[in-house]
Coordinates of C-alpha atoms in Angstrom, one line a residue:
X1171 CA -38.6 6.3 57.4
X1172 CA -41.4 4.0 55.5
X1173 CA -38.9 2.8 53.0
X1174 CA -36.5 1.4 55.6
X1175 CA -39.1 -0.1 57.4
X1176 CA -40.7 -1.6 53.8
X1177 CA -37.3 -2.6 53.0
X1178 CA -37.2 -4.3 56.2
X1179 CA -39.8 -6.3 55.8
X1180 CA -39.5 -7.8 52.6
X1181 CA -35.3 -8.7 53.0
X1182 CA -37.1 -10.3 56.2
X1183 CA -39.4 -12.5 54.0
X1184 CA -37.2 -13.5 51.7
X1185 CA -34.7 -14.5 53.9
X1186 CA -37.1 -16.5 56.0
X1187 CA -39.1 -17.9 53.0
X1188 CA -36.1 -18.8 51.3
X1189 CA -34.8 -20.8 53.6
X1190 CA -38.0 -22.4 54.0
X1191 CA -38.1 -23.5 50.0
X1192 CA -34.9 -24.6 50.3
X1193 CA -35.1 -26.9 52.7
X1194 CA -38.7 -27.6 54.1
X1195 CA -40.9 -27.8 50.8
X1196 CA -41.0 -31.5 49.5
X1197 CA -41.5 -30.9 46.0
X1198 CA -39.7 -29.8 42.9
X1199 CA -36.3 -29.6 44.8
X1200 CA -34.1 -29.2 42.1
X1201 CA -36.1 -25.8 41.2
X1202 CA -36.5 -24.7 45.1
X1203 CA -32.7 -25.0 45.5
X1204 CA -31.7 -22.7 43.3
X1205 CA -35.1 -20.5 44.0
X1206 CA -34.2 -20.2 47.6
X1207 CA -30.6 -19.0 46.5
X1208 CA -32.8 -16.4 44.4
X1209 CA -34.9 -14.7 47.3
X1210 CA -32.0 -15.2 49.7
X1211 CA -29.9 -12.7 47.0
X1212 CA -33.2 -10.7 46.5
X1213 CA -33.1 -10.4 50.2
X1214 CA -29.1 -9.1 50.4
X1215 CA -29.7 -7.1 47.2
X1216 CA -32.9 -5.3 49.0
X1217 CA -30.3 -5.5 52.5
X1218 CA -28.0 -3.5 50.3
X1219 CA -30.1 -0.8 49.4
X1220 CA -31.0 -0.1 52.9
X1221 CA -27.4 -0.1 54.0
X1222 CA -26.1 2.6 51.0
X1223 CA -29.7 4.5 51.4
X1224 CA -29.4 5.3 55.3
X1225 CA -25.4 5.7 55.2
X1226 CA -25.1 2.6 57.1
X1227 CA -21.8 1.4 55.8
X1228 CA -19.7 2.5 58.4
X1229 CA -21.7 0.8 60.9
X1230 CA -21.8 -2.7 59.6
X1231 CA -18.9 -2.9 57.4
X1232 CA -19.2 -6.7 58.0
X1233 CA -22.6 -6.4 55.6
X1234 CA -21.2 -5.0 53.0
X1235 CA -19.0 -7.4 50.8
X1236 CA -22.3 -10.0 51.3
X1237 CA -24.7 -7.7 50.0
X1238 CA -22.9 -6.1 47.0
X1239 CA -22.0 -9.9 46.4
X1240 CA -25.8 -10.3 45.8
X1241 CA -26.2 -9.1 42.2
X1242 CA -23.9 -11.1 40.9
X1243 CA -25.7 -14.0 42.0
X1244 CA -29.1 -12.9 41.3
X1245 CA -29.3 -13.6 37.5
X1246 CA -28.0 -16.6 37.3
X1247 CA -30.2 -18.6 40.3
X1248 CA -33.1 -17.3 38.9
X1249 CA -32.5 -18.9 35.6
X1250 CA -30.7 -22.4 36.8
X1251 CA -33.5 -22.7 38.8
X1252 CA -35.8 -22.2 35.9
X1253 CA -33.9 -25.0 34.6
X1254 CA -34.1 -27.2 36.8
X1255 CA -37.9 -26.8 37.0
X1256 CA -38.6 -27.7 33.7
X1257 CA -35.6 -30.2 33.1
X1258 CA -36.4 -33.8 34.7
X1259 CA -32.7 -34.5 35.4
X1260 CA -31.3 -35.3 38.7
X1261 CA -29.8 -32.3 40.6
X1262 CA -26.4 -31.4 39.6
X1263 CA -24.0 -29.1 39.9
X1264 CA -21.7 -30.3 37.6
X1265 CA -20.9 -27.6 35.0
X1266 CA -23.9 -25.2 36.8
X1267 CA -20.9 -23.4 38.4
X1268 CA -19.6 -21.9 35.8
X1269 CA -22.5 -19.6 35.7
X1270 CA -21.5 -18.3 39.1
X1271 CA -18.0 -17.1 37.6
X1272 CA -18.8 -13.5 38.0
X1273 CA -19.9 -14.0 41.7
X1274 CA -16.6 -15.9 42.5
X1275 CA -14.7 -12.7 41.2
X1276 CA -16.0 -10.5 42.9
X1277 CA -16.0 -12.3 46.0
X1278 CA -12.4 -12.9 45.4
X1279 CA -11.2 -9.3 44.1
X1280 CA -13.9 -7.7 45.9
X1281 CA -15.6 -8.8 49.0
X1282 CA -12.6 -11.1 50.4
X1283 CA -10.1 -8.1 50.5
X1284 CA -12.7 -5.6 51.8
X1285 CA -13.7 -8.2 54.5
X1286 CA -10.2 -8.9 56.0
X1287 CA -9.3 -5.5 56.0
X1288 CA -12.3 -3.6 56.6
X1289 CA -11.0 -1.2 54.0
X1290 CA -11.1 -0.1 50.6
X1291 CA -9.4 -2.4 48.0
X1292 CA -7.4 0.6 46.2
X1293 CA -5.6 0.2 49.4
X1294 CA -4.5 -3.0 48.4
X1295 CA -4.1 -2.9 44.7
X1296 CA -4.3 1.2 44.0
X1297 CA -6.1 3.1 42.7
X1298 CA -5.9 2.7 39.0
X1299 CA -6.4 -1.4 39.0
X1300 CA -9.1 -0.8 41.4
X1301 CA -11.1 1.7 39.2
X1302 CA -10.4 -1.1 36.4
X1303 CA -12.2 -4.2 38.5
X1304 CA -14.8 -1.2 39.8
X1305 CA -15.7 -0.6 36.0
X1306 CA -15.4 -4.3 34.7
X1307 CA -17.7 -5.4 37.5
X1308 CA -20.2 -2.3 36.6
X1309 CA -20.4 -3.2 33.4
X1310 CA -20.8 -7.5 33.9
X1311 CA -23.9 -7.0 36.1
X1312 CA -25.7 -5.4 33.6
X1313 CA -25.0 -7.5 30.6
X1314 CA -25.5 -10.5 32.9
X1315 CA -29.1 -9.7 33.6
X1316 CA -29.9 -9.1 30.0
X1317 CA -28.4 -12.4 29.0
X1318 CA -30.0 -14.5 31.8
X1319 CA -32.9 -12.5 31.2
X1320 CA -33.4 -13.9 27.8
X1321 CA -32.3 -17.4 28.2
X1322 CA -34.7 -17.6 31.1
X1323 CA -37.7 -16.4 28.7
X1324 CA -36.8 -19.1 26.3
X1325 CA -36.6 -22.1 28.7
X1326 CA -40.1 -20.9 30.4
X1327 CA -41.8 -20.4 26.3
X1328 CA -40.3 -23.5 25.5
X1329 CA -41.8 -25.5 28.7
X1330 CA -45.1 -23.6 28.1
X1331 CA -44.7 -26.1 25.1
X1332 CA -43.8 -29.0 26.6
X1333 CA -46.7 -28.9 29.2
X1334 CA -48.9 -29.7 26.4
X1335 CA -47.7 -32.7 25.8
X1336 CA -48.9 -34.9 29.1
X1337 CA -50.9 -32.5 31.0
X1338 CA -54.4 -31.3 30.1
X1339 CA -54.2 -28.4 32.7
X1340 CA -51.7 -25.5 32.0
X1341 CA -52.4 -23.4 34.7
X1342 CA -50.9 -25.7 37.3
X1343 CA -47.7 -26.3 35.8
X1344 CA -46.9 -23.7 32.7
X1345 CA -44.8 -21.5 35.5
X1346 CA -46.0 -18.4 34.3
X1347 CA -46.2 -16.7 37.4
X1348 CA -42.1 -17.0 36.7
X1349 CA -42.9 -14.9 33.4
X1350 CA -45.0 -12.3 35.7
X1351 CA -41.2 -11.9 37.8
X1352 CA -39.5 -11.0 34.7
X1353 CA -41.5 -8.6 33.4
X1354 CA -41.8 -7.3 37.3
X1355 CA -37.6 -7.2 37.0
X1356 CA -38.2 -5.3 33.7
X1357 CA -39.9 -2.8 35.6
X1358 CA -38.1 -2.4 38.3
X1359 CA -34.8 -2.0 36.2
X1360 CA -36.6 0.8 34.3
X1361 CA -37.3 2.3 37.3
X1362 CA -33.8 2.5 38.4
X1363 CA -32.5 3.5 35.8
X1364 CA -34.5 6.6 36.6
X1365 CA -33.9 7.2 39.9
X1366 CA -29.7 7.2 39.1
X1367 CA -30.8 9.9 36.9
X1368 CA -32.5 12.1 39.0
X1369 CA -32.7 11.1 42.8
X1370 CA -36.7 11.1 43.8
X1371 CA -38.4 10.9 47.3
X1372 CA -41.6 9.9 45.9
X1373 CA -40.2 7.8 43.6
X1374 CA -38.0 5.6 46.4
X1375 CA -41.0 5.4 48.1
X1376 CA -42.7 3.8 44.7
X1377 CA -39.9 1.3 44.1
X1378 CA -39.9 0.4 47.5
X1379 CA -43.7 -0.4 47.7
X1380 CA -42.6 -2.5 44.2
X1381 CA -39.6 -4.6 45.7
X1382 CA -42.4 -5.6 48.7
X1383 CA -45.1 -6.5 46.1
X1384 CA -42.7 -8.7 44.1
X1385 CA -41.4 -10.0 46.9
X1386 CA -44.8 -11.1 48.3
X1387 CA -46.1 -12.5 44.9
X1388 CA -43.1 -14.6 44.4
X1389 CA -44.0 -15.9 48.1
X1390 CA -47.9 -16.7 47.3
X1391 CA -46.6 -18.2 43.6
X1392 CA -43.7 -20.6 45.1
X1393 CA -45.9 -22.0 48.3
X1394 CA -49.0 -22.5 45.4
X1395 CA -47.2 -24.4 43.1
X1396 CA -47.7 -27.7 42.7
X1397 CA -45.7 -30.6 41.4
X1398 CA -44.3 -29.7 37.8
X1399 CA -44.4 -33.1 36.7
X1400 CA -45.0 -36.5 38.0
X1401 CA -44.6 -38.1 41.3
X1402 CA -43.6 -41.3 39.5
X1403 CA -39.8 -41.6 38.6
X1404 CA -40.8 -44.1 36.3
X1405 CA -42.9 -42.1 34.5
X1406 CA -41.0 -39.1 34.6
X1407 CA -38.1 -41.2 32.8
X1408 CA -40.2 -42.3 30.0
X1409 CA -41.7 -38.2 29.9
X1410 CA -37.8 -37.2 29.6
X1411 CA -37.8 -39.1 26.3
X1412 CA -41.1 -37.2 25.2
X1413 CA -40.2 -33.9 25.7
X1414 CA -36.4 -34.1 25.2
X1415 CA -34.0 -33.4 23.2
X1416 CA -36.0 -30.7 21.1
X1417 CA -40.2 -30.5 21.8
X1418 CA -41.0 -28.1 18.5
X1419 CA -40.1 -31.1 16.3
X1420 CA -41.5 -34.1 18.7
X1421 CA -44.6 -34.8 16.3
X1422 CA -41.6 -35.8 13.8
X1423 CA -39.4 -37.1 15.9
X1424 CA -42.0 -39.2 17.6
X1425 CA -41.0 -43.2 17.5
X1426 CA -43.7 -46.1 18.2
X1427 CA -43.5 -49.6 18.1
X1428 CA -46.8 -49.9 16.9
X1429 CA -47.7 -50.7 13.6
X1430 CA -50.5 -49.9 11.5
X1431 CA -52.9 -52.1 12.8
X1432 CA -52.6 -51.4 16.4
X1433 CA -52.9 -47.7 15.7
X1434 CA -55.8 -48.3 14.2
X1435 CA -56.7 -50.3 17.2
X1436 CA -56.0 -48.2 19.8
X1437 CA -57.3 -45.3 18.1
X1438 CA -60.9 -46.6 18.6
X1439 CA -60.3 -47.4 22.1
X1440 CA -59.1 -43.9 22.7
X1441 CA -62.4 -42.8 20.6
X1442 CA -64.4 -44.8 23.1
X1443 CA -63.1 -43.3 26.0
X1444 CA -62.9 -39.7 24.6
X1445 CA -66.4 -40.0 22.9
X1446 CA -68.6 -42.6 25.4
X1447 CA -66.9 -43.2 28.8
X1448 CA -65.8 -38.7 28.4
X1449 CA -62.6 -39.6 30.7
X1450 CA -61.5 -35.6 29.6
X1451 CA -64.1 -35.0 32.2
X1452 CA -61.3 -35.6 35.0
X1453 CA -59.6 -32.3 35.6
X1454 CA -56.2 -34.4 36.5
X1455 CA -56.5 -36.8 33.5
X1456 CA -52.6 -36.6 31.8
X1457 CA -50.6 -39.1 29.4
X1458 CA -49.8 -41.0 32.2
X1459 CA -52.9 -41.9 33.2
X1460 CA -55.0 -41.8 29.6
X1461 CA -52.2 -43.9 28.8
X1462 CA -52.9 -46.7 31.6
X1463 CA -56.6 -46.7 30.4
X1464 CA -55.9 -47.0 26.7
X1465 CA -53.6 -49.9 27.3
X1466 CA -50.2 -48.6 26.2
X1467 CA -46.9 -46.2 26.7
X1468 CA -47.1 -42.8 26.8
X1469 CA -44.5 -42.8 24.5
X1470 CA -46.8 -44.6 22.2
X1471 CA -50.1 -42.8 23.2
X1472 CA -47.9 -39.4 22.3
X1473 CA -47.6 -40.6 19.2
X1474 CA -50.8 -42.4 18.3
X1475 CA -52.3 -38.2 19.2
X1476 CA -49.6 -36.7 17.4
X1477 CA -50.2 -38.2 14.1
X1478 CA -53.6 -40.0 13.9
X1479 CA -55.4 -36.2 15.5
X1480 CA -52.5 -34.2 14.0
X1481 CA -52.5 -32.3 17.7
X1482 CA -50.6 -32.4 21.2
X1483 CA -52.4 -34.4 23.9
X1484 CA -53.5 -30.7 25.9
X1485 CA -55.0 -29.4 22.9
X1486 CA -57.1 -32.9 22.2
X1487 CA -58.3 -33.4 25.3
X1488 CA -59.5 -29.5 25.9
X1489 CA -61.0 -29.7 22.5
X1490 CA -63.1 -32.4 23.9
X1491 CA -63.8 -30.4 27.2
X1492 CA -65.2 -27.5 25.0
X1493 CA -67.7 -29.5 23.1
X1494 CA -69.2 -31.0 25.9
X1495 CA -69.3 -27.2 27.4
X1496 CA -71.2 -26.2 24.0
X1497 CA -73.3 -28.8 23.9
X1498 CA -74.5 -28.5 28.1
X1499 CA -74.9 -24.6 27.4
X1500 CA -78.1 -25.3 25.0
X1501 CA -79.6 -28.1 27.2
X1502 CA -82.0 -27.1 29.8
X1503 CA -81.1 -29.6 31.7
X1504 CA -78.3 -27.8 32.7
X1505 CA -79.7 -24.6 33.5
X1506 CA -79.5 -24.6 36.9
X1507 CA -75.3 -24.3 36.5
X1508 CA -73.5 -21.2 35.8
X1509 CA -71.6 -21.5 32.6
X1510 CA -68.5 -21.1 34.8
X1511 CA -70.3 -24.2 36.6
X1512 CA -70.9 -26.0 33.3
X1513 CA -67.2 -25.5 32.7
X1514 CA -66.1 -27.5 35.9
X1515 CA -68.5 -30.6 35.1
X1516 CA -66.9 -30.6 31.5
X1517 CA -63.1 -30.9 33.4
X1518 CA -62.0 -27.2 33.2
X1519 CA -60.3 -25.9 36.4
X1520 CA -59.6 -22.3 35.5
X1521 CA -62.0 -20.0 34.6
X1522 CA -59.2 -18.0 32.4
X1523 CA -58.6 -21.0 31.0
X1524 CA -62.0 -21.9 29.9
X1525 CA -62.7 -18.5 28.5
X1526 CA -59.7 -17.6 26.3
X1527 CA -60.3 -21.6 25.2
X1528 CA -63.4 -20.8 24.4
X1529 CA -62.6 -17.2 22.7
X1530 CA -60.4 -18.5 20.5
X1531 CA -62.6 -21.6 19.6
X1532 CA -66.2 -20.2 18.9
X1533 CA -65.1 -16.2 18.5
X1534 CA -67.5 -15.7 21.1
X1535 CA -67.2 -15.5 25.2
X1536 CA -69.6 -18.5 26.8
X1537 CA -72.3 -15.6 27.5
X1538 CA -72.1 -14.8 23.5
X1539 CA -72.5 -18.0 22.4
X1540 CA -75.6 -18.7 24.5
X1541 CA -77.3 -15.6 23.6
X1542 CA -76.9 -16.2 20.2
X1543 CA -78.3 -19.8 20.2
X1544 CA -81.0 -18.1 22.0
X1545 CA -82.0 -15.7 19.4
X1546 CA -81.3 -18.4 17.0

């Protein structure tokens, strides 16, 4: 009885919330199309489970060919709207359709037939070319989450790449929380793998307690996040030429019209700003707007970083952020502020941030390095 009414509750959620993404949240809405699509599947898929689990098939008949049609969808909505996160294009479908090729089928072969007739498809085709589709459609879901599985890892390493380049705070816009889901979908397909094994009480209860925990973290993480990139079309067009066609070689592939001189001139402007007016101190300072007070593109800016500081524009600016941490630590002026304080006057908005930053920097957590300046 609790898994049902678990169950219940989060194909109710995702239903409801994706909806909501779809059509009520104003930002990102290439992404939260295709997100929606994703819990509204989650939602079927869990709407499924309930359906074979408490023998309810040949109640609602009607439910059937939608739900099953569920994983075939799954897979590939998760990673188009990964896509469409971290791409700056315009939404569309244009070839994007082709990756819902398996869900067509089965809709067709499957869920169509069993619909009209409210029957079993071997009593359309037979048997033997229905055990054929049964096993060719066993064996596409499957290798479909393993391939979308990976090609959505890629596109969300490769954008935690990109984000460098233009904005100084990771956290906000990195998507990770969209790592956290696969490795949650990692889990859970470990887990039922298991259970088809041997059939477990306790462990149905588990994996049930699971699909409602994923279900409300990808809830919290889609109403937190915040724009992925920026408001300005304008500025996202000239960012399109940044980060695309291939970020791990954009230092190289960089163009300016500047020449020597006016790098050497708007290197010591940036210098003053970085070093005397401390502009890093602005937790939503970005190319955009570093650019607009240095005088210039971004396109220029990214490269004036790229090869006069030999570093992207995230790594400059928080490399400034930490020195000005370092330096308020020993000052007892500063005293009264928690290092974690400290951090936020010096432009850090994470505190995970700020210490793996500073880990990785000094070798040494904030309290470390203040207690060995102390003894020093």
């Amino acid at each position: 009885m609790p898994e049902i009414i678990i169950n219940s509750f989060s194909v109710a959620t995702c239903f409801l919330i994706g909806i909501l993404v779809i059509f009520y949240i104003p930002y990102n809405k290439k992404g939260n199309l295709f997100f929606g699509v994703f819990l509204i599947s989650v939602g079927f898929a869990l709407l499924s489970k309930i359906i074979w689990d408490e023998k309810l098939d040949i109640k609602f008949p009607y439910i059937v060919p939608f739900s099953e049609l569920s994983r075939f969808v799954l897979a590939p909505s998760f990673y188009l709207s990964i896509w469409y996160y971290t791409h700056l294009g315009k939404v569309s479908f244009g070839k994007k359709w082709l990756h819902f090729i398996p869900a067509i089928l089965f809709f067709l072969l499957v869920s169509l037939p069993y619909f009209l007739s409210l029957e079993n498809i071997s009593h359309l085709i037979g048997d033997r070319l229905s055990r054929i589709i049964g096993g060719l459609m066993g064996l596409v879901f499957p290798v479909q989450l393993i391939i979308y599985w990976i090609l959505s890892y890629r596109l969300l390493k490769r954008h935690g790449i990109s984000v460098m380049l233009f904005s100084s705070q990771k956290k906000e816009r990195d998507l990770k929380w969209l790592l956290h889901i696969l490795v949650w979908m990692l889990l859970m397909i470990v887990v039922s793998i298991i259970m088809k094994i041997k059939e477990n009480d306790n462990l149905n209860l588990v994996s049930s307690y699971l699909y409602l925990l994923l279900v409300l973290f990808m809830v919290y993480s889609i109403l937190k996040q915040k724009d992925i990139f920026f408001n300005d079309e304008n500025k996202n067009l000239i960012l399109q030429s940044i980060l695309y066609p291939d970020v791990k070689n954009q230092i190289e592939k960089s163009t300016s019209r500047l020449n020597e001189d006016d790098l050497l001139k708007y290197k010591s402007v940036l210098n003053n700003l970085l070093q005397k007016e401390e502009v890093f101190i602005d937790p939503d300072i970005s190319l955009a707007s570093l650019a607009d007070k240095v005088g210039i593109s971004m396109n220029d800016l990214s490269f004036l970083i790229n090869n006069s500081y030999n570093m992207n524009f995230y790594t400059l600016i928080n490399n400034y952020r930490l020195d000005k941490v370092k330096s308020m630590l020993i000052k007892k002026q500063y005293s009264h502020l928690t290092i974690l304080g400290i951090a936020y006057e010096a432009g850090f908005t994470s505190k995970s941030t700020f210490n793996n930053a500073f880990k990785k920097t000094t070798g040494l957590t904030p309290s470390e390095y203040v207690k060995e300046y102390t003894i020093k």
